[in-house]
mmCIF file of C-alpha atoms and ligand atoms in Angstrom:
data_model
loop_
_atom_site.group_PDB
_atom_site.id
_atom_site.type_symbol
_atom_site.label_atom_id
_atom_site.label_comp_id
_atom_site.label_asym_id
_atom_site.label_seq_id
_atom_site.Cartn_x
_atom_site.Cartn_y
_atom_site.Cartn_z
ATOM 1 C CA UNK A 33 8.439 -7.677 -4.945
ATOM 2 C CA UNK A 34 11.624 -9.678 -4.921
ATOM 3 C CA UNK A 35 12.480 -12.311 -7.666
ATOM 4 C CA UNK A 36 13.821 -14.674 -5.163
ATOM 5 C CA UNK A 37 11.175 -17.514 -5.372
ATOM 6 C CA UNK A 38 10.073 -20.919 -3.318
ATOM 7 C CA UNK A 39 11.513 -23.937 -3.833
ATOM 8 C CA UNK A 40 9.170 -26.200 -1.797
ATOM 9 C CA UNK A 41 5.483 -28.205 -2.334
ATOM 10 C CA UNK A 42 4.112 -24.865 -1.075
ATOM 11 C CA UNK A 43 4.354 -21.183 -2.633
ATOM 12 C CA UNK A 44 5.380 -18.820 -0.462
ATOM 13 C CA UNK A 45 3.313 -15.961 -2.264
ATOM 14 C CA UNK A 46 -0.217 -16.683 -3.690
ATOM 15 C CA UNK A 47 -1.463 -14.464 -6.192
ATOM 16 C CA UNK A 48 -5.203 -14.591 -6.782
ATOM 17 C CA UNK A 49 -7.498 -12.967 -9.654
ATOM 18 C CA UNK A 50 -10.695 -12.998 -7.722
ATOM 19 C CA UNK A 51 -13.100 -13.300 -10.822
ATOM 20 C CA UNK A 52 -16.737 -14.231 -11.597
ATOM 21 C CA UNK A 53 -18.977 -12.153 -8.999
ATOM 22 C CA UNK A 54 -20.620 -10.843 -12.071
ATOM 23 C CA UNK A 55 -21.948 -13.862 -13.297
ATOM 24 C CA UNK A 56 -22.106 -15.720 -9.759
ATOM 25 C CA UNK A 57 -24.682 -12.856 -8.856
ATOM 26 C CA UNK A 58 -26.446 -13.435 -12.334
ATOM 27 C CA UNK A 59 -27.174 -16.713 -12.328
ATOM 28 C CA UNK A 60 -28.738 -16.237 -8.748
ATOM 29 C CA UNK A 61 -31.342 -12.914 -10.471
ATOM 30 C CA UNK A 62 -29.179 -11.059 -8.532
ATOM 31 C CA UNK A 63 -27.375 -7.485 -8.686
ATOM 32 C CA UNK A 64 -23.571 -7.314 -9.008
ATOM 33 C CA UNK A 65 -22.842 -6.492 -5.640
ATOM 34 C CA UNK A 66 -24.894 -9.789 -4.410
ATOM 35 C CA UNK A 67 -21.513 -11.920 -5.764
ATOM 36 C CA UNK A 68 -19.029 -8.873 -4.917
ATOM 37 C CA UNK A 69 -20.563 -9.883 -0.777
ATOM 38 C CA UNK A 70 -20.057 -13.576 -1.480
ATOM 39 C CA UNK A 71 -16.752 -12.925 -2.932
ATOM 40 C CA UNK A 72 -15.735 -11.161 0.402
ATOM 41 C CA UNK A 73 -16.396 -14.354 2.105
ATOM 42 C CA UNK A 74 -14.583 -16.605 -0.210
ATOM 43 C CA UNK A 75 -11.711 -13.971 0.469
ATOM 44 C CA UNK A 76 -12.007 -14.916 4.080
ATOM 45 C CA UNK A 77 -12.187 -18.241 3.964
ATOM 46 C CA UNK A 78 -9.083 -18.432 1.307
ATOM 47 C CA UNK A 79 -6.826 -16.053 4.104
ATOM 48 C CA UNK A 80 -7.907 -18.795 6.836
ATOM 49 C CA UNK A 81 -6.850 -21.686 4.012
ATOM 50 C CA UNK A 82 -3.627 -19.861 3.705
ATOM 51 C CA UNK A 83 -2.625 -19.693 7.548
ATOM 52 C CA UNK A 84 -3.540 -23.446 7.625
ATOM 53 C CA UNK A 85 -1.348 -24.659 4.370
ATOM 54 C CA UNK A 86 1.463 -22.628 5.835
ATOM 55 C CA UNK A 87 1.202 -19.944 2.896
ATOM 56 C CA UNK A 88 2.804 -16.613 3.868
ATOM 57 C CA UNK A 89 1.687 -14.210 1.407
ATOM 58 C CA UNK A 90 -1.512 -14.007 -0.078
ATOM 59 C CA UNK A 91 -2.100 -10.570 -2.759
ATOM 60 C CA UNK A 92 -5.796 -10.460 -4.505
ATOM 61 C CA UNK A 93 -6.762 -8.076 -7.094
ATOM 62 C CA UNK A 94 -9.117 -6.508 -5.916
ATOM 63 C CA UNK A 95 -10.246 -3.422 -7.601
ATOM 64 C CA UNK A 96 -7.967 -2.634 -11.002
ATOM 65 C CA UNK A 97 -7.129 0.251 -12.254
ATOM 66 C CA UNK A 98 -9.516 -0.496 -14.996
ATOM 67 C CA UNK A 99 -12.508 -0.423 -12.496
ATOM 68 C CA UNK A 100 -13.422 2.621 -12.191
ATOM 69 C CA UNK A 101 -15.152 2.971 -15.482
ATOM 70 C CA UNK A 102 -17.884 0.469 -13.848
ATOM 71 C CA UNK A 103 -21.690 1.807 -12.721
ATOM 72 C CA UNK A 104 -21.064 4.041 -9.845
ATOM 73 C CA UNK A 105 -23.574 2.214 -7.588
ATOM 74 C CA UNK A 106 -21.057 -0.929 -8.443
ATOM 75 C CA UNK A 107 -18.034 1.195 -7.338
ATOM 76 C CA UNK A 108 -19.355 3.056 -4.195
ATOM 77 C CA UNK A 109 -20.991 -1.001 -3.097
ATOM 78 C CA UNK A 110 -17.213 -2.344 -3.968
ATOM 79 C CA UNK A 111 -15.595 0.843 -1.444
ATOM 80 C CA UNK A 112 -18.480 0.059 1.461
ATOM 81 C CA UNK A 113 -17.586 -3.654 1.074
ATOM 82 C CA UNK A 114 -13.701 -2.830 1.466
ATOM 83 C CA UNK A 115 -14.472 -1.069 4.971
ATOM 84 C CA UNK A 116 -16.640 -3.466 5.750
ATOM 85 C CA UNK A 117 -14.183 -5.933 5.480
ATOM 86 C CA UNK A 118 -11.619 -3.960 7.071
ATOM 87 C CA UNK A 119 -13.752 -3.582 10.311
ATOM 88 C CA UNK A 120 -14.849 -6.809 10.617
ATOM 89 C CA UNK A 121 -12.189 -8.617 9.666
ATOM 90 C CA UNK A 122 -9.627 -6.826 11.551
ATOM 91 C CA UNK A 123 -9.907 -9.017 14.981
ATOM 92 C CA UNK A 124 -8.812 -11.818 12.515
ATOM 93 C CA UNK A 125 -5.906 -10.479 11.328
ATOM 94 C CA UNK A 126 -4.492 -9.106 14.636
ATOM 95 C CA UNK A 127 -5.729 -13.160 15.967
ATOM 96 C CA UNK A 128 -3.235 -14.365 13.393
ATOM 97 C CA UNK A 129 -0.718 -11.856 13.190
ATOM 98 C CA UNK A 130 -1.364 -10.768 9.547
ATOM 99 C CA UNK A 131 0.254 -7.625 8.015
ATOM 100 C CA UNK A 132 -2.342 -6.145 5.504
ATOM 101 C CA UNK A 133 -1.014 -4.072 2.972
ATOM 102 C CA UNK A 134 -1.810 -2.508 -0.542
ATOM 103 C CA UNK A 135 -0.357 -1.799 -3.757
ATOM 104 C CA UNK A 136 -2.135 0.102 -6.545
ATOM 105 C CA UNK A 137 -2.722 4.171 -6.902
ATOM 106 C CA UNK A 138 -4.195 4.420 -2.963
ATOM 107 C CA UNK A 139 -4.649 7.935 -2.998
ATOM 108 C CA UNK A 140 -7.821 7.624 -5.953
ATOM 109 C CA UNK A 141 -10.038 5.848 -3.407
ATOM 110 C CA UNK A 142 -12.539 7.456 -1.364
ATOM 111 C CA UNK A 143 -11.654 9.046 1.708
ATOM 112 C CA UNK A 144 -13.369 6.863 3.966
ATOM 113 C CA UNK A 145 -11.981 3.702 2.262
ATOM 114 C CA UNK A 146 -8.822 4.969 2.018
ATOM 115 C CA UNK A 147 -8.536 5.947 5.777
ATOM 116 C CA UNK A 148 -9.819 2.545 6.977
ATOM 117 C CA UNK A 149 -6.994 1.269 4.891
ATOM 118 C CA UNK A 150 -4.086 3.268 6.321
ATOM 119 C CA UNK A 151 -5.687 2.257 9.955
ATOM 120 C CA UNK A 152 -5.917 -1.430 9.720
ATOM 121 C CA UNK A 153 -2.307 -1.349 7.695
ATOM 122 C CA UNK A 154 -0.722 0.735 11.028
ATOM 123 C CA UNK A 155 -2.313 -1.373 13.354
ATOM 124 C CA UNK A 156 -1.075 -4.283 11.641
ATOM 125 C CA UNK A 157 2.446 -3.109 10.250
ATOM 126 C CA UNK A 158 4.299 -5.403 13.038
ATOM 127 C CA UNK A 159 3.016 -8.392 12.500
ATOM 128 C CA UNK A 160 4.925 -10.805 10.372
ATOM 129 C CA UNK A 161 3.177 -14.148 10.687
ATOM 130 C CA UNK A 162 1.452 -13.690 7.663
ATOM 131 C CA UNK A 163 0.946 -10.897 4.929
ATOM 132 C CA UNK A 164 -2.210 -9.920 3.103
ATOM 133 C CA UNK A 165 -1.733 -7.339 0.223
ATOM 134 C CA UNK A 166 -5.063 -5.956 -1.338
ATOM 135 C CA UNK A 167 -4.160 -4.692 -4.648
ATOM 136 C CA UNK A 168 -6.703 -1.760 -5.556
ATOM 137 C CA UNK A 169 -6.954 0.938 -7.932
ATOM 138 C CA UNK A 170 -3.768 -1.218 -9.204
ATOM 139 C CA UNK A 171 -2.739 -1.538 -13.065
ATOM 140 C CA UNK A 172 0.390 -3.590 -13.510
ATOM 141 C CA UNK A 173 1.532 -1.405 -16.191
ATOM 142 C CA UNK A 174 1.264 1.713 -13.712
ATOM 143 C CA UNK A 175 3.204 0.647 -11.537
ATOM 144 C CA UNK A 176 5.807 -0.307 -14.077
ATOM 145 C CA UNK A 177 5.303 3.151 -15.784
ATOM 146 C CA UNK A 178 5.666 4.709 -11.624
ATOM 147 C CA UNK A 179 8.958 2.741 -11.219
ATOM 148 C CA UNK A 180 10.656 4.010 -14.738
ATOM 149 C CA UNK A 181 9.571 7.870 -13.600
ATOM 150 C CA UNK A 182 11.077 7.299 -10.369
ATOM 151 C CA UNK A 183 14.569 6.047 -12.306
ATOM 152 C CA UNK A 184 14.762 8.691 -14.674
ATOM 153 C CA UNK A 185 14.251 11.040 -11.995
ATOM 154 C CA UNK A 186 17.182 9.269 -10.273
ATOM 155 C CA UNK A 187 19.280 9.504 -13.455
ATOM 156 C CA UNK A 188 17.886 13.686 -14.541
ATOM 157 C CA UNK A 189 19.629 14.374 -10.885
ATOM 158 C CA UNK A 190 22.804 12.466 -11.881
ATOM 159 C CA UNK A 191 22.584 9.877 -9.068
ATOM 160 C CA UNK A 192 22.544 7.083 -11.618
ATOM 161 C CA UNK A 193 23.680 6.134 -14.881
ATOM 162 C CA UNK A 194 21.928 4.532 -17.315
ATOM 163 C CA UNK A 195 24.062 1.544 -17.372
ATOM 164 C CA UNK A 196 23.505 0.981 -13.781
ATOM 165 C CA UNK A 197 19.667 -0.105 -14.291
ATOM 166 C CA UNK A 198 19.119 -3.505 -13.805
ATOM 167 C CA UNK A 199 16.370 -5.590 -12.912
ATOM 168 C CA UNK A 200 17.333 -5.762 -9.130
ATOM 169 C CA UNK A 201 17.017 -2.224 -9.610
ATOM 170 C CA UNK A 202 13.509 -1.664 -11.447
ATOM 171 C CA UNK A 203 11.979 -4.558 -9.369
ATOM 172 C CA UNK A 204 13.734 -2.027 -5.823
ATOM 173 C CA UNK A 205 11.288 0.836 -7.290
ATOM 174 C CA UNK A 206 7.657 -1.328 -7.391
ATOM 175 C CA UNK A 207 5.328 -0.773 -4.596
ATOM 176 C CA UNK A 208 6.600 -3.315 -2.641
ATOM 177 C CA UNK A 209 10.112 -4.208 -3.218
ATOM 178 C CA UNK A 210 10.579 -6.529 -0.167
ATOM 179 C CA UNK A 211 7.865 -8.929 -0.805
ATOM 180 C CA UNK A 212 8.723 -12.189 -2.964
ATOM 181 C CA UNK A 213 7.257 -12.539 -6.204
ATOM 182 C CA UNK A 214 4.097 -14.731 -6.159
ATOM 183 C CA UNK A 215 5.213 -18.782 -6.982
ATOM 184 C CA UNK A 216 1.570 -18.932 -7.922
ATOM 185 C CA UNK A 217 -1.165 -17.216 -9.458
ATOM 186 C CA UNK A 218 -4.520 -18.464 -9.257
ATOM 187 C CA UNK A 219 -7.814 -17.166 -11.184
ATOM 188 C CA UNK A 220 -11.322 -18.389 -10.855
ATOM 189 C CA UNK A 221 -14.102 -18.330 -13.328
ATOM 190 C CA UNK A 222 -12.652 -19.882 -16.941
ATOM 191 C CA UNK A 223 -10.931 -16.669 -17.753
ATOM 192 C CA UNK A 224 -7.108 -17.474 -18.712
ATOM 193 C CA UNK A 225 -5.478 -13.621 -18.876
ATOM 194 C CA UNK A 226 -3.593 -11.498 -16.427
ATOM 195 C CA UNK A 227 -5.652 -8.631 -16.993
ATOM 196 C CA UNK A 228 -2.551 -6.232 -15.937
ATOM 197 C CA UNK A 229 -1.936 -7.947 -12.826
ATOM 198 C CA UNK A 230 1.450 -7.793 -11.256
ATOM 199 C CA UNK A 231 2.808 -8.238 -14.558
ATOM 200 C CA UNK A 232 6.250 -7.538 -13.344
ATOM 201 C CA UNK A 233 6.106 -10.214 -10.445
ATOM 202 C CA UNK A 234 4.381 -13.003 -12.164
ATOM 203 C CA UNK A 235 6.845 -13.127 -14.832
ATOM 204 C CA UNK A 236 7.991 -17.223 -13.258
ATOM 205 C CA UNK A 237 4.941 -17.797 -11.649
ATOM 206 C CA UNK A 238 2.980 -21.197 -12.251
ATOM 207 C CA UNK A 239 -0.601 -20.051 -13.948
ATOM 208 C CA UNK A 240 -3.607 -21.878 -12.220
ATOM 209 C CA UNK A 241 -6.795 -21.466 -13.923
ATOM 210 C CA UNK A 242 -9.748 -22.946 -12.880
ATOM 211 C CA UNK A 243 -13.893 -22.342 -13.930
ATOM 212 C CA UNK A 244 -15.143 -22.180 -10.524
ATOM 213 C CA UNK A 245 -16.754 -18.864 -9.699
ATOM 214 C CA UNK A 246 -14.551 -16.828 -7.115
ATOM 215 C CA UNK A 247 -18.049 -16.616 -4.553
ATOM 216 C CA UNK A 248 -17.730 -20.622 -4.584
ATOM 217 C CA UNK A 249 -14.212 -20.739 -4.465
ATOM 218 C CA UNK A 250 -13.704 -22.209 -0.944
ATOM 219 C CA UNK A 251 -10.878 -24.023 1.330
ATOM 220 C CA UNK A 252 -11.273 -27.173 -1.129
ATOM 221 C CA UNK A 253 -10.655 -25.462 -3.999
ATOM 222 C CA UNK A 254 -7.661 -24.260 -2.888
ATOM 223 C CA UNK A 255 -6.419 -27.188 -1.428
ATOM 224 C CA UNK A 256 -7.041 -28.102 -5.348
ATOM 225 C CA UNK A 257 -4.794 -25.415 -6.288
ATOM 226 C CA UNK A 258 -1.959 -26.059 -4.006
ATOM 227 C CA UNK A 259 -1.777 -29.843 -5.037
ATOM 228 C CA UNK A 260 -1.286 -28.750 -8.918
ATOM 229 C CA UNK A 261 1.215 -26.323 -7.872
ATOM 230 C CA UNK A 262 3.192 -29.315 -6.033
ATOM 231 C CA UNK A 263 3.191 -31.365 -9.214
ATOM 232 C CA UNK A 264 4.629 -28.234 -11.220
ATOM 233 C CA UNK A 265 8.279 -28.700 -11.834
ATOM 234 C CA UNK A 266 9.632 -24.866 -11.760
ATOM 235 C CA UNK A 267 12.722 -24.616 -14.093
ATOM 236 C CA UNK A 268 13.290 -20.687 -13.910
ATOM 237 C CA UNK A 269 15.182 -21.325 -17.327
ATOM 238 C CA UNK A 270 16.995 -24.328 -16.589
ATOM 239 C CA UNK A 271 16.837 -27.425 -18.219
ATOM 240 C CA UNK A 272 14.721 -30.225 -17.487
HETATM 241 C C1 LIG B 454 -14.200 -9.467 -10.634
HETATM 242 O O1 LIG B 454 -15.422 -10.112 -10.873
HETATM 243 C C2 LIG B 454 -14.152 -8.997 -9.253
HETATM 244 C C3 LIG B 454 -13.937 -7.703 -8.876
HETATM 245 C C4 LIG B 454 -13.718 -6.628 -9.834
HETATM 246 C C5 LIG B 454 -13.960 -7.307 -7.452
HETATM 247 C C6 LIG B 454 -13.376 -8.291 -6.488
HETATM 248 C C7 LIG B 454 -13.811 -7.918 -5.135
HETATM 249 C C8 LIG B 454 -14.184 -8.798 -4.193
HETATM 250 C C9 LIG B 454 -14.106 -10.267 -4.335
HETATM 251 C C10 LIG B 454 -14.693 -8.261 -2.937
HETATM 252 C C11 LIG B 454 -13.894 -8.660 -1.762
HETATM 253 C C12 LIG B 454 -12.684 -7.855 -1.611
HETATM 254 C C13 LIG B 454 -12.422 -7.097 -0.537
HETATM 255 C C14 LIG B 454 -11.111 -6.448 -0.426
HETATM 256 C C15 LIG B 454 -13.404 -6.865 0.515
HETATM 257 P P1 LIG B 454 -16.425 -9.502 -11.947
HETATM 258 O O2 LIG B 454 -17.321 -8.556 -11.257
HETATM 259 O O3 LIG B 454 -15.656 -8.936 -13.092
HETATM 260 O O4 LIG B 454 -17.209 -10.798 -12.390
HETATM 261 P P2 LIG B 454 -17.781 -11.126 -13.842
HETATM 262 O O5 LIG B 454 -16.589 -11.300 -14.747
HETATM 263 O O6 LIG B 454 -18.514 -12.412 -13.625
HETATM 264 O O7 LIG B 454 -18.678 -9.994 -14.247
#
């Protein structure tokens, strides 16, 4: 991601820690995977939100790198919920011209999930209306750690020197080096960390925390978001 940012009411790139299915699903007597299913459809309705307030970009965490250490019945309902998604959702994206892509270590998910993935992201690759990146299997510091291999493999061979690293430079080696940085990062459920999300890109993003559970997190509550983000006065180091 690029460190080019927006200048308007409305970010460009939303960022969104989609968190609180746990307890959502709890409070209801219900198994985990109860709010991971209502989280899908706050997911959808937060994509449609975004096409309506004219946001380009949306990226949600959606499985860390971290995740893997859950109860395997929480994983494998988390992988069936992805393709899920993926089938029935693709008529939406193709509707509204939506590029899905992902960023994270693709290549640890299951087979199936993983194929589903590369379909929909083909299918969609020319569409530019709108982009939604699913971040999974994805650890912020990974992909930093991925980016400084790549370099020093760059300088081992002698096609770089040292001195020629920059930040345009480490940001060109991320996953994906021509999407903007997020303007805003959103997460649900009264937790106020980054969890090793896109630490990299977030490092001028506004912060948006609120308590509402992602599964009720709906079109209002974006709306919500997107009028605090208009009152934010973004400095990028300058004074006020
Ligand atoms: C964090 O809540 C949420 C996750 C680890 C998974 C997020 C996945 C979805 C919302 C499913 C929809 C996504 C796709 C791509 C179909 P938590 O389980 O940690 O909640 P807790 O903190 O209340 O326990």
């Amino acid at each position: 991601m690029t460190a080019s940012a927006a200048t308007s009411d409305i970010p460009r790139h939303v960022a969104i820690i989609m968190d609180g299915n746990g307890r959502w699903a709890r409070k209801r007597g219900q198994p985990r995977i109860f709010g991971h299913r209502a989280g899908a459809e706050s997911l959808r309705a937060v994509l449609r939100a975004c096409r309506d307030h004219g946001v380009t970009y949306l990226t949600v965490y959606a499985f860390s790198t971290e995740n893997w250490v859950r109860p395997q019945d929480e994983v494998r309902g988390l992988m069936t919920l992805l393709r899920t998604f993926l089938k029935k959702d693709e008529h939406e994206l193709h509707e509204n011209q939506v590029r899905l892509r992902a960023i994270g270590r693709i290549d640890d998910l299951p087979q199936s999930a993983r194929a589903e993935l590369t379909r929909v992201m083909e299918a969609t690759r020319h569409y530019d209306k709108g982009h939604l990146i699913l971040a999974l299997s994805y650890g912020g510091r990974t992909e930093i750690t991925d980016a400084v291999r790549a370099i020093a493999r760059n300088v081992q061979a002698g096609d770089l020197e040292p001195d020629q690293i920059d930040e345009a430079l480490i940001a060109r080696h991320l996953y994906l080096p021509d999407v903007p940085d997020p303007d805003l990062m959103i997460r649900t459920s009264g937790e106020q960390r980054l969890s090793n999300f896109l630490l990299w890109e977030l490092s001028y993003a506004e912060l948006y925390f609120t308590d509402t559970l992602w599964p009720d997190f709906r079109e209002a509550h974006f709306a919500e978001a997107l009028t605090d983000y208009s009152r934010r006065c973004r400095r990028f180091g300058a004074p006020s």
